[in-house]
């Protein structure tokens, strides 16, 4: 459970960094474009607008990279939580099967049911290990 919490925290942090970088980059980019449009006749202002535009583009690119990282972390956490839910469901089903098996009165029938459960759990564990 600690692993899930850590992954979710990382994904959330990456998302906020991407949002912050995108907003800052967008602001710098708009400032650079504004300088290029309204102050284009002065050479120093052209230099400032070019630098601002490049800085804005780089910041937006960094924000996009962080956003992709956050999405990847969330996809990973989704697959982890899906596997955890499947494991919990399998454990609950196994506990219920064992309880029901104990209620069976006939020894012959109980031994057949035990064999069937063993085969089912073996197949499930094989599929689970092959998936990972």
PDB file of C-alpha atoms in Angstrom:
ATOM      1  CA  UNK A   1       0.000   0.000   0.000  1.00  0.00           C
ATOM      2  CA  UNK A   2       2.932   2.313   0.701  1.00  0.00           C
ATOM      3  CA  UNK A   3       4.166   1.752  -2.854  1.00  0.00           C
ATOM      4  CA  UNK A   4       0.798   2.840  -4.262  1.00  0.00           C
ATOM      5  CA  UNK A   5       0.781   5.963  -2.108  1.00  0.00           C
ATOM      6  CA  UNK A   6       4.337   6.826  -3.179  1.00  0.00           C
ATOM      7  CA  UNK A   7       3.487   6.394  -6.871  1.00  0.00           C
ATOM      8  CA  UNK A   8       0.381   8.523  -6.551  1.00  0.00           C
ATOM      9  CA  UNK A   9       2.389  11.244  -4.788  1.00  0.00           C
ATOM     10  CA  UNK A  10       4.984  11.176  -7.582  1.00  0.00           C
ATOM     11  CA  UNK A  11       2.306  11.401 -10.264  1.00  0.00           C
ATOM     12  CA  UNK A  12       0.634  14.298  -8.490  1.00  0.00           C
ATOM     13  CA  UNK A  13       3.951  16.145  -8.087  1.00  0.00           C
ATOM     14  CA  UNK A  14       4.800  15.640 -11.769  1.00  0.00           C
ATOM     15  CA  UNK A  15       1.392  16.957 -12.729  1.00  0.00           C
ATOM     16  CA  UNK A  16       1.783  20.108 -10.630  1.00  0.00           C
ATOM     17  CA  UNK A  17       5.307  20.740 -11.963  1.00  0.00           C
ATOM     18  CA  UNK A  18       4.022  20.324 -15.516  1.00  0.00           C
ATOM     19  CA  UNK A  19       1.150  22.701 -14.850  1.00  0.00           C
ATOM     20  CA  UNK A  20       3.453  25.295 -13.283  1.00  0.00           C
ATOM     21  CA  UNK A  21       6.030  25.028 -16.077  1.00  0.00           C
ATOM     22  CA  UNK A  22       3.372  25.248 -18.763  1.00  0.00           C
ATOM     23  CA  UNK A  23       1.811  28.348 -17.236  1.00  0.00           C
ATOM     24  CA  UNK A  24       5.177  30.058 -16.747  1.00  0.00           C
ATOM     25  CA  UNK A  25       6.313  29.027 -20.240  1.00  0.00           C
ATOM     26  CA  UNK A  26       3.075  30.248 -21.778  1.00  0.00           C
ATOM     27  CA  UNK A  27       3.438  33.584 -20.008  1.00  0.00           C
ATOM     28  CA  UNK A  28       7.038  33.993 -21.136  1.00  0.00           C
ATOM     29  CA  UNK A  29       6.091  32.986 -24.667  1.00  0.00           C
ATOM     30  CA  UNK A  30       3.236  35.496 -24.809  1.00  0.00           C
ATOM     31  CA  UNK A  31       5.548  38.188 -23.436  1.00  0.00           C
ATOM     32  CA  UNK A  32       8.131  37.401 -26.119  1.00  0.00           C
ATOM     33  CA  UNK A  33       5.522  37.494 -28.865  1.00  0.00           C
ATOM     34  CA  UNK A  34       4.165  40.747 -27.465  1.00  0.00           C
ATOM     35  CA  UNK A  35       7.663  42.268 -27.460  1.00  0.00           C
ATOM     36  CA  UNK A  36       8.184  41.115 -31.047  1.00  0.00           C
ATOM     37  CA  UNK A  37       4.916  42.669 -32.197  1.00  0.00           C
ATOM     38  CA  UNK A  38       4.901  45.945 -30.272  1.00  0.00           C
ATOM     39  CA  UNK A  39       8.630  46.697 -29.914  1.00  0.00           C
ATOM     40  CA  UNK A  40       9.998  45.228 -33.156  1.00  0.00           C
ATOM     41  CA  UNK A  41      11.706  48.420 -34.348  1.00  0.00           C
ATOM     42  CA  UNK A  42      14.340  48.459 -31.592  1.00  0.00           C
ATOM     43  CA  UNK A  43      17.199  45.923 -31.947  1.00  0.00           C
ATOM     44  CA  UNK A  44      17.522  45.310 -28.189  1.00  0.00           C
ATOM     45  CA  UNK A  45      13.825  44.618 -27.933  1.00  0.00           C
ATOM     46  CA  UNK A  46      14.060  42.140 -30.826  1.00  0.00           C
ATOM     47  CA  UNK A  47      16.768  40.312 -28.925  1.00  0.00           C
ATOM     48  CA  UNK A  48      14.613  40.298 -25.776  1.00  0.00           C
ATOM     49  CA  UNK A  49      11.613  38.978 -27.687  1.00  0.00           C
ATOM     50  CA  UNK A  50      13.674  36.186 -29.268  1.00  0.00           C
ATOM     51  CA  UNK A  51      15.169  35.158 -25.923  1.00  0.00           C
ATOM     52  CA  UNK A  52      11.743  35.330 -24.268  1.00  0.00           C
ATOM     53  CA  UNK A  53      10.155  33.236 -26.997  1.00  0.00           C
ATOM     54  CA  UNK A  54      12.872  30.574 -26.847  1.00  0.00           C
ATOM     55  CA  UNK A  55      12.726  30.501 -23.046  1.00  0.00           C
ATOM     56  CA  UNK A  56       8.943  30.181 -23.207  1.00  0.00           C
ATOM     57  CA  UNK A  57       9.129  27.330 -25.703  1.00  0.00           C
ATOM     58  CA  UNK A  58      11.696  25.497 -23.582  1.00  0.00           C
ATOM     59  CA  UNK A  59       9.602  25.923 -20.450  1.00  0.00           C
ATOM     60  CA  UNK A  60       6.474  24.681 -22.216  1.00  0.00           C
ATOM     61  CA  UNK A  61       8.463  21.688 -23.525  1.00  0.00           C
ATOM     62  CA  UNK A  62       9.656  20.897 -19.993  1.00  0.00           C
ATOM     63  CA  UNK A  63       6.081  21.165 -18.756  1.00  0.00           C
ATOM     64  CA  UNK A  64       4.965  18.767 -21.479  1.00  0.00           C
ATOM     65  CA  UNK A  65       7.659  16.265 -20.504  1.00  0.00           C
ATOM     66  CA  UNK A  66       6.590  16.390 -16.865  1.00  0.00           C
ATOM     67  CA  UNK A  67       2.976  15.953 -17.941  1.00  0.00           C
ATOM     68  CA  UNK A  68       3.903  12.839 -19.951  1.00  0.00           C
ATOM     69  CA  UNK A  69       5.760  11.497 -16.934  1.00  0.00           C
ATOM     70  CA  UNK A  70       2.740  12.083 -14.718  1.00  0.00           C
ATOM     71  CA  UNK A  71       0.511  10.273 -17.221  1.00  0.00           C
ATOM     72  CA  UNK A  72       2.915   7.331 -17.356  1.00  0.00           C
ATOM     73  CA  UNK A  73       2.985   7.145 -13.559  1.00  0.00           C
ATOM     74  CA  UNK A  74      -0.812   7.190 -13.413  1.00  0.00           C
ATOM     75  CA  UNK A  75      -1.064   4.426 -16.023  1.00  0.00           C
ATOM     76  CA  UNK A  76       1.406   2.370 -14.004  1.00  0.00           C
ATOM     77  CA  UNK A  77      -0.522   2.951 -10.796  1.00  0.00           C
ATOM     78  CA  UNK A  78      -3.737   1.962 -12.580  1.00  0.00           C
ATOM     79  CA  UNK A  79      -2.233  -1.363 -13.623  1.00  0.00           C
ATOM     80  CA  UNK A  80      -0.865  -1.910 -10.114  1.00  0.00           C
ATOM     81  CA  UNK A  81      -4.226  -1.198  -8.515  1.00  0.00           C
ATOM     82  CA  UNK A  82      -5.964  -3.494 -11.021  1.00  0.00           C
ATOM     83  CA  UNK A  83      -3.579  -6.296 -10.053  1.00  0.00           C
ATOM     84  CA  UNK A  84      -4.119  -5.569  -6.370  1.00  0.00           C
ATOM     85  CA  UNK A  85      -7.901  -5.739  -6.809  1.00  0.00           C
ATOM     86  CA  UNK A  86      -7.556  -9.066  -8.632  1.00  0.00           C
ATOM     87  CA  UNK A  87      -5.361 -10.443  -5.846  1.00  0.00           C
ATOM     88  CA  UNK A  88      -7.816  -9.324  -3.166  1.00  0.00           C
ATOM     89  CA  UNK A  89     -10.717 -10.831  -5.107  1.00  0.00           C
ATOM     90  CA  UNK A  90      -8.829 -14.120  -5.531  1.00  0.00           C
ATOM     91  CA  UNK A  91      -7.995 -14.237  -1.827  1.00  0.00           C
ATOM     92  CA  UNK A  92     -11.609 -13.540  -0.896  1.00  0.00           C
ATOM     93  CA  UNK A  93     -12.808 -16.245  -3.311  1.00  0.00           C
ATOM     94  CA  UNK A  94     -10.284 -18.714  -1.872  1.00  0.00           C
ATOM     95  CA  UNK A  95     -11.407 -18.012   1.681  1.00  0.00           C
ATOM     96  CA  UNK A  96     -15.035 -18.454   0.699  1.00  0.00           C
ATOM     97  CA  UNK A  97     -14.249 -21.705  -1.160  1.00  0.00           C
ATOM     98  CA  UNK A  98     -12.418 -23.090   1.871  1.00  0.00           C
ATOM     99  CA  UNK A  99     -15.327 -22.206   4.158  1.00  0.00           C
ATOM    100  CA  UNK A 100     -17.813 -23.839   1.809  1.00  0.00           C
ATOM    101  CA  UNK A 101     -15.554 -26.870   1.443  1.00  0.00           C
ATOM    102  CA  UNK A 102     -15.530 -27.364   5.212  1.00  0.00           C
ATOM    103  CA  UNK A 103     -19.320 -27.540   5.181  1.00  0.00           C
ATOM    104  CA  UNK A 104     -19.348 -30.502   2.772  1.00  0.00           C
ATOM    105  CA  UNK A 105     -20.260 -33.633   4.731  1.00  0.00           C
ATOM    106  CA  UNK A 106     -19.180 -36.411   2.362  1.00  0.00           C
ATOM    107  CA  UNK A 107     -15.478 -37.225   2.413  1.00  0.00           C
ATOM    108  CA  UNK A 108     -15.446 -38.445  -1.187  1.00  0.00           C
ATOM    109  CA  UNK A 109     -17.124 -35.289  -2.485  1.00  0.00           C
ATOM    110  CA  UNK A 110     -14.914 -33.078  -0.317  1.00  0.00           C
ATOM    111  CA  UNK A 111     -11.743 -34.703  -1.705  1.00  0.00           C
ATOM    112  CA  UNK A 112     -12.939 -34.137  -5.285  1.00  0.00           C
ATOM    113  CA  UNK A 113     -13.747 -30.503  -4.508  1.00  0.00           C
ATOM    114  CA  UNK A 114     -10.343 -30.057  -2.852  1.00  0.00           C
ATOM    115  CA  UNK A 115      -8.637 -31.422  -5.966  1.00  0.00           C
ATOM    116  CA  UNK A 116     -10.664 -29.085  -8.173  1.00  0.00           C
ATOM    117  CA  UNK A 117      -9.752 -26.108  -5.972  1.00  0.00           C
ATOM    118  CA  UNK A 118      -6.080 -27.030  -6.044  1.00  0.00           C
ATOM    119  CA  UNK A 119      -6.143 -27.195  -9.843  1.00  0.00           C
ATOM    120  CA  UNK A 120      -7.981 -23.896 -10.079  1.00  0.00           C
ATOM    121  CA  UNK A 121      -5.551 -22.117  -7.728  1.00  0.00           C
ATOM    122  CA  UNK A 122      -2.592 -23.634  -9.537  1.00  0.00           C
ATOM    123  CA  UNK A 123      -3.875 -22.382 -12.894  1.00  0.00           C
ATOM    124  CA  UNK A 124      -4.603 -18.948 -11.444  1.00  0.00           C
ATOM    125  CA  UNK A 125      -1.142 -18.655  -9.900  1.00  0.00           C
ATOM    126  CA  UNK A 126       0.396 -19.763 -13.191  1.00  0.00           C
ATOM    127  CA  UNK A 127      -1.548 -17.095 -15.088  1.00  0.00           C
ATOM    128  CA  UNK A 128      -0.693 -14.457 -12.499  1.00  0.00           C
ATOM    129  CA  UNK A 129       3.017 -15.236 -12.600  1.00  0.00           C
ATOM    130  CA  UNK A 130       3.004 -15.297 -16.415  1.00  0.00           C
ATOM    131  CA  UNK A 131       1.339 -11.878 -16.491  1.00  0.00           C
ATOM    132  CA  UNK A 132       4.020 -10.247 -14.368  1.00  0.00           C
TER     133      UNK A 132
END
